[in-house]
Amino acid sequence: MTTAARARDTPGRAPIPQPFEGGLFVDLDGQRAKYECLRPGCPHPLEGPVCATDRVRGEDGALAPRGPGGVAAFVAGIKAFHLTKHHGSTR
């Protein structure tokens, strides 16, 4: 066992901070995206994936493709939404 693993598993020691809280994955064309939370014990570690071709109901109730704008909206707000809903804060 490495020293870092021993320190992490020792009761009474402060947890070792992780360099990342999550990962936002977006394809190069902006057509697909997903968010993965890397916090230990997260109750909902995966948000998405969303795709521009996903059919969603519009305000008129008709099904229409989400489009690149829907993927961009997901990318813009998913981290804050996830952290607020599942961790109680945006930090």
PDB file of N, CA and C in Angstrom:
ATOM      1  N   MET A   1       0.856  -1.184   0.000  1.00  0.00           N
ATOM      2  CA  MET A   1       0.000   0.000   0.000  1.00  0.00           C
ATOM      3  C   MET A   1       0.890   1.231   0.000  1.00  0.00           C
ATOM      4  N   THR A   2       0.552   2.205  -0.788  1.00  0.00           N
ATOM      5  CA  THR A   2       1.361   3.417  -0.869  1.00  0.00           C
ATOM      6  C   THR A   2       1.095   4.304   0.333  1.00  0.00           C
ATOM      7  N   THR A   3       1.990   5.250   0.549  1.00  0.00           N
ATOM      8  CA  THR A   3       1.825   6.183   1.665  1.00  0.00           C
ATOM      9  C   THR A   3       0.544   6.995   1.512  1.00  0.00           C
ATOM     10  N   ALA A   4       0.258   7.442   0.290  1.00  0.00           N
ATOM     11  CA  ALA A   4      -0.965   8.220   0.051  1.00  0.00           C
ATOM     12  C   ALA A   4      -2.207   7.388   0.344  1.00  0.00           C
ATOM     13  N   ALA A   5      -2.214   6.120  -0.068  1.00  0.00           N
ATOM     14  CA  ALA A   5      -3.365   5.255   0.201  1.00  0.00           C
ATOM     15  C   ALA A   5      -3.512   5.023   1.694  1.00  0.00           C
ATOM     16  N   ARG A   6      -2.392   4.838   2.393  1.00  0.00           N
ATOM     17  CA  ARG A   6      -2.446   4.627   3.843  1.00  0.00           C
ATOM     18  C   ARG A   6      -3.000   5.872   4.533  1.00  0.00           C
ATOM     19  N   ALA A   7      -2.531   7.046   4.117  1.00  0.00           N
ATOM     20  CA  ALA A   7      -3.005   8.296   4.722  1.00  0.00           C
ATOM     21  C   ALA A   7      -4.490   8.498   4.444  1.00  0.00           C
ATOM     22  N   ARG A   8      -4.934   8.147   3.243  1.00  0.00           N
ATOM     23  CA  ARG A   8      -6.338   8.306   2.889  1.00  0.00           C
ATOM     24  C   ARG A   8      -7.221   7.387   3.708  1.00  0.00           C
ATOM     25  N   ASP A   9      -6.752   6.179   4.003  1.00  0.00           N
ATOM     26  CA  ASP A   9      -7.554   5.194   4.705  1.00  0.00           C
ATOM     27  C   ASP A   9      -7.410   5.248   6.224  1.00  0.00           C
ATOM     28  N   THR A  10      -6.562   6.135   6.733  1.00  0.00           N
ATOM     29  CA  THR A  10      -6.350   6.227   8.168  1.00  0.00           C
ATOM     30  C   THR A  10      -7.454   7.059   8.803  1.00  0.00           C
ATOM     31  N   PRO A  11      -8.178   6.493   9.796  1.00  0.00           N
ATOM     32  CA  PRO A  11      -9.227   7.268  10.471  1.00  0.00           C
ATOM     33  C   PRO A  11      -8.645   8.509  11.142  1.00  0.00           C
ATOM     34  N   GLY A  12      -9.399   9.588  11.121  1.00  0.00           N
ATOM     35  CA  GLY A  12      -8.975  10.813  11.776  1.00  0.00           C
ATOM     36  C   GLY A  12      -8.133  11.720  10.899  1.00  0.00           C
ATOM     37  N   ARG A  13      -7.749  11.280   9.733  1.00  0.00           N
ATOM     38  CA  ARG A  13      -6.950  12.119   8.829  1.00  0.00           C
ATOM     39  C   ARG A  13      -7.888  12.851   7.886  1.00  0.00           C
ATOM     40  N   ALA A  14      -7.520  14.046   7.525  1.00  0.00           N
ATOM     41  CA  ALA A  14      -8.317  14.817   6.569  1.00  0.00           C
ATOM     42  C   ALA A  14      -8.259  14.143   5.207  1.00  0.00           C
ATOM     43  N   PRO A  15      -9.374  14.147   4.474  1.00  0.00           N
ATOM     44  CA  PRO A  15      -9.354  13.531   3.150  1.00  0.00           C
ATOM     45  C   PRO A  15      -8.421  14.290   2.206  1.00  0.00           C
ATOM     46  N   ILE A  16      -7.812  13.570   1.313  1.00  0.00           N
ATOM     47  CA  ILE A  16      -6.937  14.178   0.322  1.00  0.00           C
ATOM     48  C   ILE A  16      -7.819  14.821  -0.744  1.00  0.00           C
ATOM     49  N   PRO A  17      -7.625  16.118  -1.007  1.00  0.00           N
ATOM     50  CA  PRO A  17      -8.486  16.777  -1.994  1.00  0.00           C
ATOM     51  C   PRO A  17      -8.269  16.209  -3.394  1.00  0.00           C
ATOM     52  N   GLN A  18      -9.367  16.111  -4.139  1.00  0.00           N
ATOM     53  CA  GLN A  18      -9.288  15.650  -5.515  1.00  0.00           C
ATOM     54  C   GLN A  18      -9.064  16.853  -6.418  1.00  0.00           C
ATOM     55  N   PRO A  19      -8.304  16.679  -7.508  1.00  0.00           N
ATOM     56  CA  PRO A  19      -8.051  17.824  -8.384  1.00  0.00           C
ATOM     57  C   PRO A  19      -9.262  18.223  -9.227  1.00  0.00           C
ATOM     58  N   PHE A  20     -10.246  17.322  -9.377  1.00  0.00           N
ATOM     59  CA  PHE A  20     -11.420  17.609 -10.198  1.00  0.00           C
ATOM     60  C   PHE A  20     -12.684  17.238  -9.448  1.00  0.00           C
ATOM     61  N   GLU A  21     -13.749  18.046  -9.629  1.00  0.00           N
ATOM     62  CA  GLU A  21     -15.049  17.728  -9.048  1.00  0.00           C
ATOM     63  C   GLU A  21     -15.924  16.977 -10.029  1.00  0.00           C
ATOM     64  N   GLY A  22     -15.659  17.135 -11.298  1.00  0.00           N
ATOM     65  CA  GLY A  22     -16.468  16.489 -12.310  1.00  0.00           C
ATOM     66  C   GLY A  22     -15.865  16.693 -13.680  1.00  0.00           C
ATOM     67  N   GLY A  23     -16.467  16.030 -14.646  1.00  0.00           N
ATOM     68  CA  GLY A  23     -15.992  16.162 -16.011  1.00  0.00           C
ATOM     69  C   GLY A  23     -17.148  16.455 -16.941  1.00  0.00           C
ATOM     70  N   LEU A  24     -16.983  17.451 -17.781  1.00  0.00           N
ATOM     71  CA  LEU A  24     -17.980  17.795 -18.789  1.00  0.00           C
ATOM     72  C   LEU A  24     -17.429  17.343 -20.127  1.00  0.00           C
ATOM     73  N   PHE A  25     -18.141  16.452 -20.776  1.00  0.00           N
ATOM     74  CA  PHE A  25     -17.705  15.892 -22.048  1.00  0.00           C
ATOM     75  C   PHE A  25     -18.613  16.408 -23.157  1.00  0.00           C
ATOM     76  N   VAL A  26     -18.019  17.058 -24.158  1.00  0.00           N
ATOM     77  CA  VAL A  26     -18.760  17.588 -25.296  1.00  0.00           C
ATOM     78  C   VAL A  26     -18.019  17.166 -26.557  1.00  0.00           C
ATOM     79  N   ASP A  27     -18.737  16.634 -27.541  1.00  0.00           N
ATOM     80  CA  ASP A  27     -18.049  16.242 -28.775  1.00  0.00           C
ATOM     81  C   ASP A  27     -17.662  17.501 -29.563  1.00  0.00           C
ATOM     82  N   LEU A  28     -16.780  17.340 -30.514  1.00  0.00           N
ATOM     83  CA  LEU A  28     -16.231  18.490 -31.237  1.00  0.00           C
ATOM     84  C   LEU A  28     -17.257  19.244 -32.063  1.00  0.00           C
ATOM     85  N   ASP A  29     -18.333  18.596 -32.437  1.00  0.00           N
ATOM     86  CA  ASP A  29     -19.367  19.260 -33.229  1.00  0.00           C
ATOM     87  C   ASP A  29     -20.443  19.911 -32.366  1.00  0.00           C
ATOM     88  N   GLY A  30     -20.374  19.751 -31.042  1.00  0.00           N
ATOM     89  CA  GLY A  30     -21.389  20.304 -30.154  1.00  0.00           C
ATOM     90  C   GLY A  30     -22.725  19.601 -30.260  1.00  0.00           C
ATOM     91  N   GLN A  31     -22.717  18.347 -30.711  1.00  0.00           N
ATOM     92  CA  GLN A  31     -23.954  17.605 -30.908  1.00  0.00           C
ATOM     93  C   GLN A  31     -24.317  16.716 -29.715  1.00  0.00           C
ATOM     94  N   ARG A  32     -23.341  16.387 -28.865  1.00  0.00           N
ATOM     95  CA  ARG A  32     -23.585  15.511 -27.708  1.00  0.00           C
ATOM     96  C   ARG A  32     -22.794  16.027 -26.513  1.00  0.00           C
ATOM     97  N   ALA A  33     -23.364  15.832 -25.303  1.00  0.00           N
ATOM     98  CA  ALA A  33     -22.677  16.252 -24.087  1.00  0.00           C
ATOM     99  C   ALA A  33     -23.175  15.429 -22.908  1.00  0.00           C
ATOM    100  N   LYS A  34     -22.311  15.278 -21.892  1.00  0.00           N
ATOM    101  CA  LYS A  34     -22.702  14.658 -20.622  1.00  0.00           C
ATOM    102  C   LYS A  34     -21.806  15.219 -19.530  1.00  0.00           C
ATOM    103  N   TYR A  35     -22.280  15.139 -18.290  1.00  0.00           N
ATOM    104  CA  TYR A  35     -21.525  15.598 -17.124  1.00  0.00           C
ATOM    105  C   TYR A  35     -21.391  14.437 -16.160  1.00  0.00           C
ATOM    106  N   GLU A  36     -20.166  14.163 -15.710  1.00  0.00           N
ATOM    107  CA  GLU A  36     -19.924  13.113 -14.713  1.00  0.00           C
ATOM    108  C   GLU A  36     -19.380  13.757 -13.449  1.00  0.00           C
ATOM    109  N   CYS A  37     -20.087  13.555 -12.334  1.00  0.00           N
ATOM    110  CA  CYS A  37     -19.644  14.056 -11.042  1.00  0.00           C
ATOM    111  C   CYS A  37     -18.649  13.059 -10.451  1.00  0.00           C
ATOM    112  N   LEU A  38     -17.514  13.561  -9.964  1.00  0.00           N
ATOM    113  CA  LEU A  38     -16.479  12.699  -9.399  1.00  0.00           C
ATOM    114  C   LEU A  38     -16.402  12.789  -7.881  1.00  0.00           C
ATOM    115  N   ARG A  39     -17.355  13.473  -7.262  1.00  0.00           N
ATOM    116  CA  ARG A  39     -17.340  13.565  -5.800  1.00  0.00           C
ATOM    117  C   ARG A  39     -17.692  12.213  -5.197  1.00  0.00           C
ATOM    118  N   PRO A  40     -16.940  11.787  -4.192  1.00  0.00           N
ATOM    119  CA  PRO A  40     -17.244  10.493  -3.548  1.00  0.00           C
ATOM    120  C   PRO A  40     -18.652  10.487  -2.959  1.00  0.00           C
ATOM    121  N   GLY A  41     -19.383   9.414  -3.182  1.00  0.00           N
ATOM    122  CA  GLY A  41     -20.714   9.263  -2.609  1.00  0.00           C
ATOM    123  C   GLY A  41     -21.807  10.045  -3.302  1.00  0.00           C
ATOM    124  N   CYS A  42     -21.544  10.584  -4.477  1.00  0.00           N
ATOM    125  CA  CYS A  42     -22.572  11.349  -5.193  1.00  0.00           C
ATOM    126  C   CYS A  42     -23.766  10.437  -5.480  1.00  0.00           C
ATOM    127  N   PRO A  43     -24.992  10.889  -5.150  1.00  0.00           N
ATOM    128  CA  PRO A  43     -26.165  10.043  -5.381  1.00  0.00           C
ATOM    129  C   PRO A  43     -26.579   9.939  -6.848  1.00  0.00           C
ATOM    130  N   HIS A  44     -26.085  10.833  -7.686  1.00  0.00           N
ATOM    131  CA  HIS A  44     -26.466  10.851  -9.110  1.00  0.00           C
ATOM    132  C   HIS A  44     -25.235  11.268  -9.925  1.00  0.00           C
ATOM    133  N   PRO A  45     -24.271  10.358 -10.145  1.00  0.00           N
ATOM    134  CA  PRO A  45     -22.993  10.759 -10.738  1.00  0.00           C
ATOM    135  C   PRO A  45     -23.004  11.079 -12.229  1.00  0.00           C
ATOM    136  N   LEU A  46     -24.088  10.785 -12.937  1.00  0.00           N
ATOM    137  CA  LEU A  46     -24.107  11.052 -14.379  1.00  0.00           C
ATOM    138  C   LEU A  46     -25.323  11.890 -14.749  1.00  0.00           C
ATOM    139  N   GLU A  47     -25.082  13.009 -15.437  1.00  0.00           N
ATOM    140  CA  GLU A  47     -26.147  13.847 -15.981  1.00  0.00           C
ATOM    141  C   GLU A  47     -26.058  13.757 -17.500  1.00  0.00           C
ATOM    142  N   GLY A  48     -27.144  13.445 -18.140  1.00  0.00           N
ATOM    143  CA  GLY A  48     -27.136  13.292 -19.582  1.00  0.00           C
ATOM    144  C   GLY A  48     -26.930  11.833 -19.928  1.00  0.00           C
ATOM    145  N   PRO A  49     -26.503  11.485 -21.066  1.00  0.00           N
ATOM    146  CA  PRO A  49     -26.079  12.397 -22.115  1.00  0.00           C
ATOM    147  C   PRO A  49     -27.262  13.038 -22.836  1.00  0.00           C
ATOM    148  N   VAL A  50     -27.017  14.201 -23.388  1.00  0.00           N
ATOM    149  CA  VAL A  50     -27.994  14.852 -24.250  1.00  0.00           C
ATOM    150  C   VAL A  50     -27.427  14.879 -25.657  1.00  0.00           C
ATOM    151  N   CYS A  51     -28.290  14.839 -26.624  1.00  0.00           N
ATOM    152  CA  CYS A  51     -27.887  14.806 -28.029  1.00  0.00           C
ATOM    153  C   CYS A  51     -28.768  15.779 -28.816  1.00  0.00           C
ATOM    154  N   ALA A  52     -28.183  16.437 -29.800  1.00  0.00           N
ATOM    155  CA  ALA A  52     -28.938  17.403 -30.605  1.00  0.00           C
ATOM    156  C   ALA A  52     -30.111  16.751 -31.320  1.00  0.00           C
ATOM    157  N   THR A  53     -30.030  15.449 -31.580  1.00  0.00           N
ATOM    158  CA  THR A  53     -31.119  14.761 -32.289  1.00  0.00           C
ATOM    159  C   THR A  53     -32.191  14.214 -31.344  1.00  0.00           C
ATOM    160  N   ASP A  54     -31.992  14.365 -30.015  1.00  0.00           N
ATOM    161  CA  ASP A  54     -33.034  13.940 -29.067  1.00  0.00           C
ATOM    162  C   ASP A  54     -34.315  14.709 -29.365  1.00  0.00           C
ATOM    163  N   ARG A  55     -35.427  14.007 -29.316  1.00  0.00           N
ATOM    164  CA  ARG A  55     -36.713  14.658 -29.545  1.00  0.00           C
ATOM    165  C   ARG A  55     -37.310  15.032 -28.189  1.00  0.00           C
ATOM    166  N   VAL A  56     -37.621  16.307 -28.019  1.00  0.00           N
ATOM    167  CA  VAL A  56     -38.199  16.826 -26.777  1.00  0.00           C
ATOM    168  C   VAL A  56     -39.477  17.585 -27.102  1.00  0.00           C
ATOM    169  N   ARG A  57     -40.353  17.685 -26.119  1.00  0.00           N
ATOM    170  CA  ARG A  57     -41.616  18.409 -26.319  1.00  0.00           C
ATOM    171  C   ARG A  57     -41.378  19.910 -26.208  1.00  0.00           C
ATOM    172  N   GLY A  58     -41.885  20.622 -27.197  1.00  0.00           N
ATOM    173  CA  GLY A  58     -41.817  22.076 -27.191  1.00  0.00           C
ATOM    174  C   GLY A  58     -42.956  22.659 -26.377  1.00  0.00           C
ATOM    175  N   GLU A  59     -43.050  23.978 -26.349  1.00  0.00           N
ATOM    176  CA  GLU A  59     -44.124  24.652 -25.608  1.00  0.00           C
ATOM    177  C   GLU A  59     -45.497  24.306 -26.165  1.00  0.00           C
ATOM    178  N   ASP A  60     -45.569  23.999 -27.461  1.00  0.00           N
ATOM    179  CA  ASP A  60     -46.847  23.638 -28.072  1.00  0.00           C
ATOM    180  C   ASP A  60     -47.173  22.156 -27.905  1.00  0.00           C
ATOM    181  N   GLY A  61     -46.274  21.403 -27.247  1.00  0.00           N
ATOM    182  CA  GLY A  61     -46.506  19.985 -26.995  1.00  0.00           C
ATOM    183  C   GLY A  61     -46.014  19.061 -28.095  1.00  0.00           C
ATOM    184  N   ALA A  62     -45.561  19.621 -29.203  1.00  0.00           N
ATOM    185  CA  ALA A  62     -45.077  18.804 -30.323  1.00  0.00           C
ATOM    186  C   ALA A  62     -43.635  18.367 -30.075  1.00  0.00           C
ATOM    187  N   LEU A  63     -43.302  17.180 -30.548  1.00  0.00           N
ATOM    188  CA  LEU A  63     -41.932  16.689 -30.449  1.00  0.00           C
ATOM    189  C   LEU A  63     -41.072  17.324 -31.537  1.00  0.00           C
ATOM    190  N   ALA A  64     -39.897  17.777 -31.148  1.00  0.00           N
ATOM    191  CA  ALA A  64     -38.958  18.373 -32.095  1.00  0.00           C
ATOM    192  C   ALA A  64     -37.542  18.063 -31.627  1.00  0.00           C
ATOM    193  N   PRO A  65     -36.578  18.021 -32.539  1.00  0.00           N
ATOM    194  CA  PRO A  65     -35.198  17.782 -32.117  1.00  0.00           C
ATOM    195  C   PRO A  65     -34.721  18.874 -31.162  1.00  0.00           C
ATOM    196  N   ARG A  66     -33.910  18.479 -30.176  1.00  0.00           N
ATOM    197  CA  ARG A  66     -33.356  19.424 -29.200  1.00  0.00           C
ATOM    198  C   ARG A  66     -32.500  20.468 -29.905  1.00  0.00           C
ATOM    199  N   GLY A  67     -31.704  20.029 -30.893  1.00  0.00           N
ATOM    200  CA  GLY A  67     -30.838  20.928 -31.658  1.00  0.00           C
ATOM    201  C   GLY A  67     -29.578  21.305 -30.900  1.00  0.00           C
ATOM    202  N   PRO A  68     -28.613  21.902 -31.602  1.00  0.00           N
ATOM    203  CA  PRO A  68     -27.356  22.308 -30.967  1.00  0.00           C
ATOM    204  C   PRO A  68     -27.564  23.333 -29.846  1.00  0.00           C
ATOM    205  N   GLY A  69     -28.599  24.165 -29.969  1.00  0.00           N
ATOM    206  CA  GLY A  69     -28.887  25.138 -28.912  1.00  0.00           C
ATOM    207  C   GLY A  69     -29.263  24.465 -27.603  1.00  0.00           C
ATOM    208  N   GLY A  70     -29.975  23.339 -27.687  1.00  0.00           N
ATOM    209  CA  GLY A  70     -30.325  22.586 -26.482  1.00  0.00           C
ATOM    210  C   GLY A  70     -29.112  21.968 -25.824  1.00  0.00           C
ATOM    211  N   VAL A  71     -28.176  21.499 -26.637  1.00  0.00           N
ATOM    212  CA  VAL A  71     -26.925  20.948 -26.100  1.00  0.00           C
ATOM    213  C   VAL A  71     -26.115  22.070 -25.452  1.00  0.00           C
ATOM    214  N   ALA A  72     -26.062  23.230 -26.108  1.00  0.00           N
ATOM    215  CA  ALA A  72     -25.329  24.371 -25.553  1.00  0.00           C
ATOM    216  C   ALA A  72     -25.936  24.822 -24.222  1.00  0.00           C
ATOM    217  N   ALA A  73     -27.257  24.807 -24.101  1.00  0.00           N
ATOM    218  CA  ALA A  73     -27.918  25.181 -22.850  1.00  0.00           C
ATOM    219  C   ALA A  73     -27.574  24.179 -21.740  1.00  0.00           C
ATOM    220  N   PHE A  74     -27.534  22.892 -22.071  1.00  0.00           N
ATOM    221  CA  PHE A  74     -27.140  21.861 -21.111  1.00  0.00           C
ATOM    222  C   PHE A  74     -25.722  22.126 -20.626  1.00  0.00           C
ATOM    223  N   VAL A  75     -24.808  22.378 -21.552  1.00  0.00           N
ATOM    224  CA  VAL A  75     -23.402  22.631 -21.215  1.00  0.00           C
ATOM    225  C   VAL A  75     -23.277  23.863 -20.317  1.00  0.00           C
ATOM    226  N   ALA A  76     -24.028  24.913 -20.614  1.00  0.00           N
ATOM    227  CA  ALA A  76     -23.926  26.167 -19.871  1.00  0.00           C
ATOM    228  C   ALA A  76     -24.389  26.045 -18.425  1.00  0.00           C
ATOM    229  N   GLY A  77     -25.368  25.177 -18.154  1.00  0.00           N
ATOM    230  CA  GLY A  77     -25.931  25.168 -16.808  1.00  0.00           C
ATOM    231  C   GLY A  77     -25.830  23.887 -16.018  1.00  0.00           C
ATOM    232  N   ILE A  78     -25.280  22.815 -16.575  1.00  0.00           N
ATOM    233  CA  ILE A  78     -25.377  21.522 -15.904  1.00  0.00           C
ATOM    234  C   ILE A  78     -24.568  21.435 -14.621  1.00  0.00           C
ATOM    235  N   LYS A  79     -23.381  22.001 -14.566  1.00  0.00           N
ATOM    236  CA  LYS A  79     -22.576  21.878 -13.345  1.00  0.00           C
ATOM    237  C   LYS A  79     -23.286  22.553 -12.169  1.00  0.00           C
ATOM    238  N   ALA A  80     -23.746  23.790 -12.354  1.00  0.00           N
ATOM    239  CA  ALA A  80     -24.443  24.499 -11.273  1.00  0.00           C
ATOM    240  C   ALA A  80     -25.727  23.765 -10.890  1.00  0.00           C
ATOM    241  N   PHE A  81     -26.475  23.271 -11.876  1.00  0.00           N
ATOM    242  CA  PHE A  81     -27.713  22.533 -11.601  1.00  0.00           C
ATOM    243  C   PHE A  81     -27.406  21.283 -10.778  1.00  0.00           C
ATOM    244  N   HIS A  82     -26.433  20.512 -11.204  1.00  0.00           N
ATOM    245  CA  HIS A  82     -26.098  19.264 -10.513  1.00  0.00           C
ATOM    246  C   HIS A  82     -25.625  19.537  -9.081  1.00  0.00           C
ATOM    247  N   LEU A  83     -24.702  20.471  -8.919  1.00  0.00           N
ATOM    248  CA  LEU A  83     -24.175  20.747  -7.584  1.00  0.00           C
ATOM    249  C   LEU A  83     -25.250  21.276  -6.646  1.00  0.00           C
ATOM    250  N   THR A  84     -26.153  22.114  -7.146  1.00  0.00           N
ATOM    251  CA  THR A  84     -27.240  22.630  -6.318  1.00  0.00           C
ATOM    252  C   THR A  84     -28.217  21.530  -5.938  1.00  0.00           C
ATOM    253  N   LYS A  85     -28.607  20.714  -6.901  1.00  0.00           N
ATOM    254  CA  LYS A  85     -29.618  19.664  -6.651  1.00  0.00           C
ATOM    255  C   LYS A  85     -29.090  18.542  -5.776  1.00  0.00           C
ATOM    256  N   HIS A  86     -27.886  18.067  -6.033  1.00  0.00           N
ATOM    257  CA  HIS A  86     -27.396  16.863  -5.357  1.00  0.00           C
ATOM    258  C   HIS A  86     -26.386  17.120  -4.239  1.00  0.00           C
ATOM    259  N   HIS A  87     -25.816  18.334  -4.174  1.00  0.00           N
ATOM    260  CA  HIS A  87     -24.809  18.628  -3.147  1.00  0.00           C
ATOM    261  C   HIS A  87     -25.137  19.864  -2.327  1.00  0.00           C
ATOM    262  N   GLY A  88     -26.251  20.523  -2.630  1.00  0.00           N
ATOM    263  CA  GLY A  88     -26.718  21.645  -1.818  1.00  0.00           C
ATOM    264  C   GLY A  88     -26.053  22.979  -2.046  1.00  0.00           C
ATOM    265  N   SER A  89     -25.097  23.078  -2.961  1.00  0.00           N
ATOM    266  CA  SER A  89     -24.442  24.342  -3.238  1.00  0.00           C
ATOM    267  C   SER A  89     -23.755  24.268  -4.579  1.00  0.00           C
ATOM    268  N   THR A  90     -23.373  25.412  -5.114  1.00  0.00           N
ATOM    269  CA  THR A  90     -22.679  25.424  -6.397  1.00  0.00           C
ATOM    270  C   THR A  90     -21.166  25.300  -6.228  1.00  0.00           C
ATOM    271  N   ARG A  91     -20.687  25.030  -5.043  1.00  0.00           N
ATOM    272  CA  ARG A  91     -19.253  24.862  -4.786  1.00  0.00           C
ATOM    273  C   ARG A  91     -18.922  23.436  -4.545  1.00  0.00           C
TER     274      ARG A  91
END
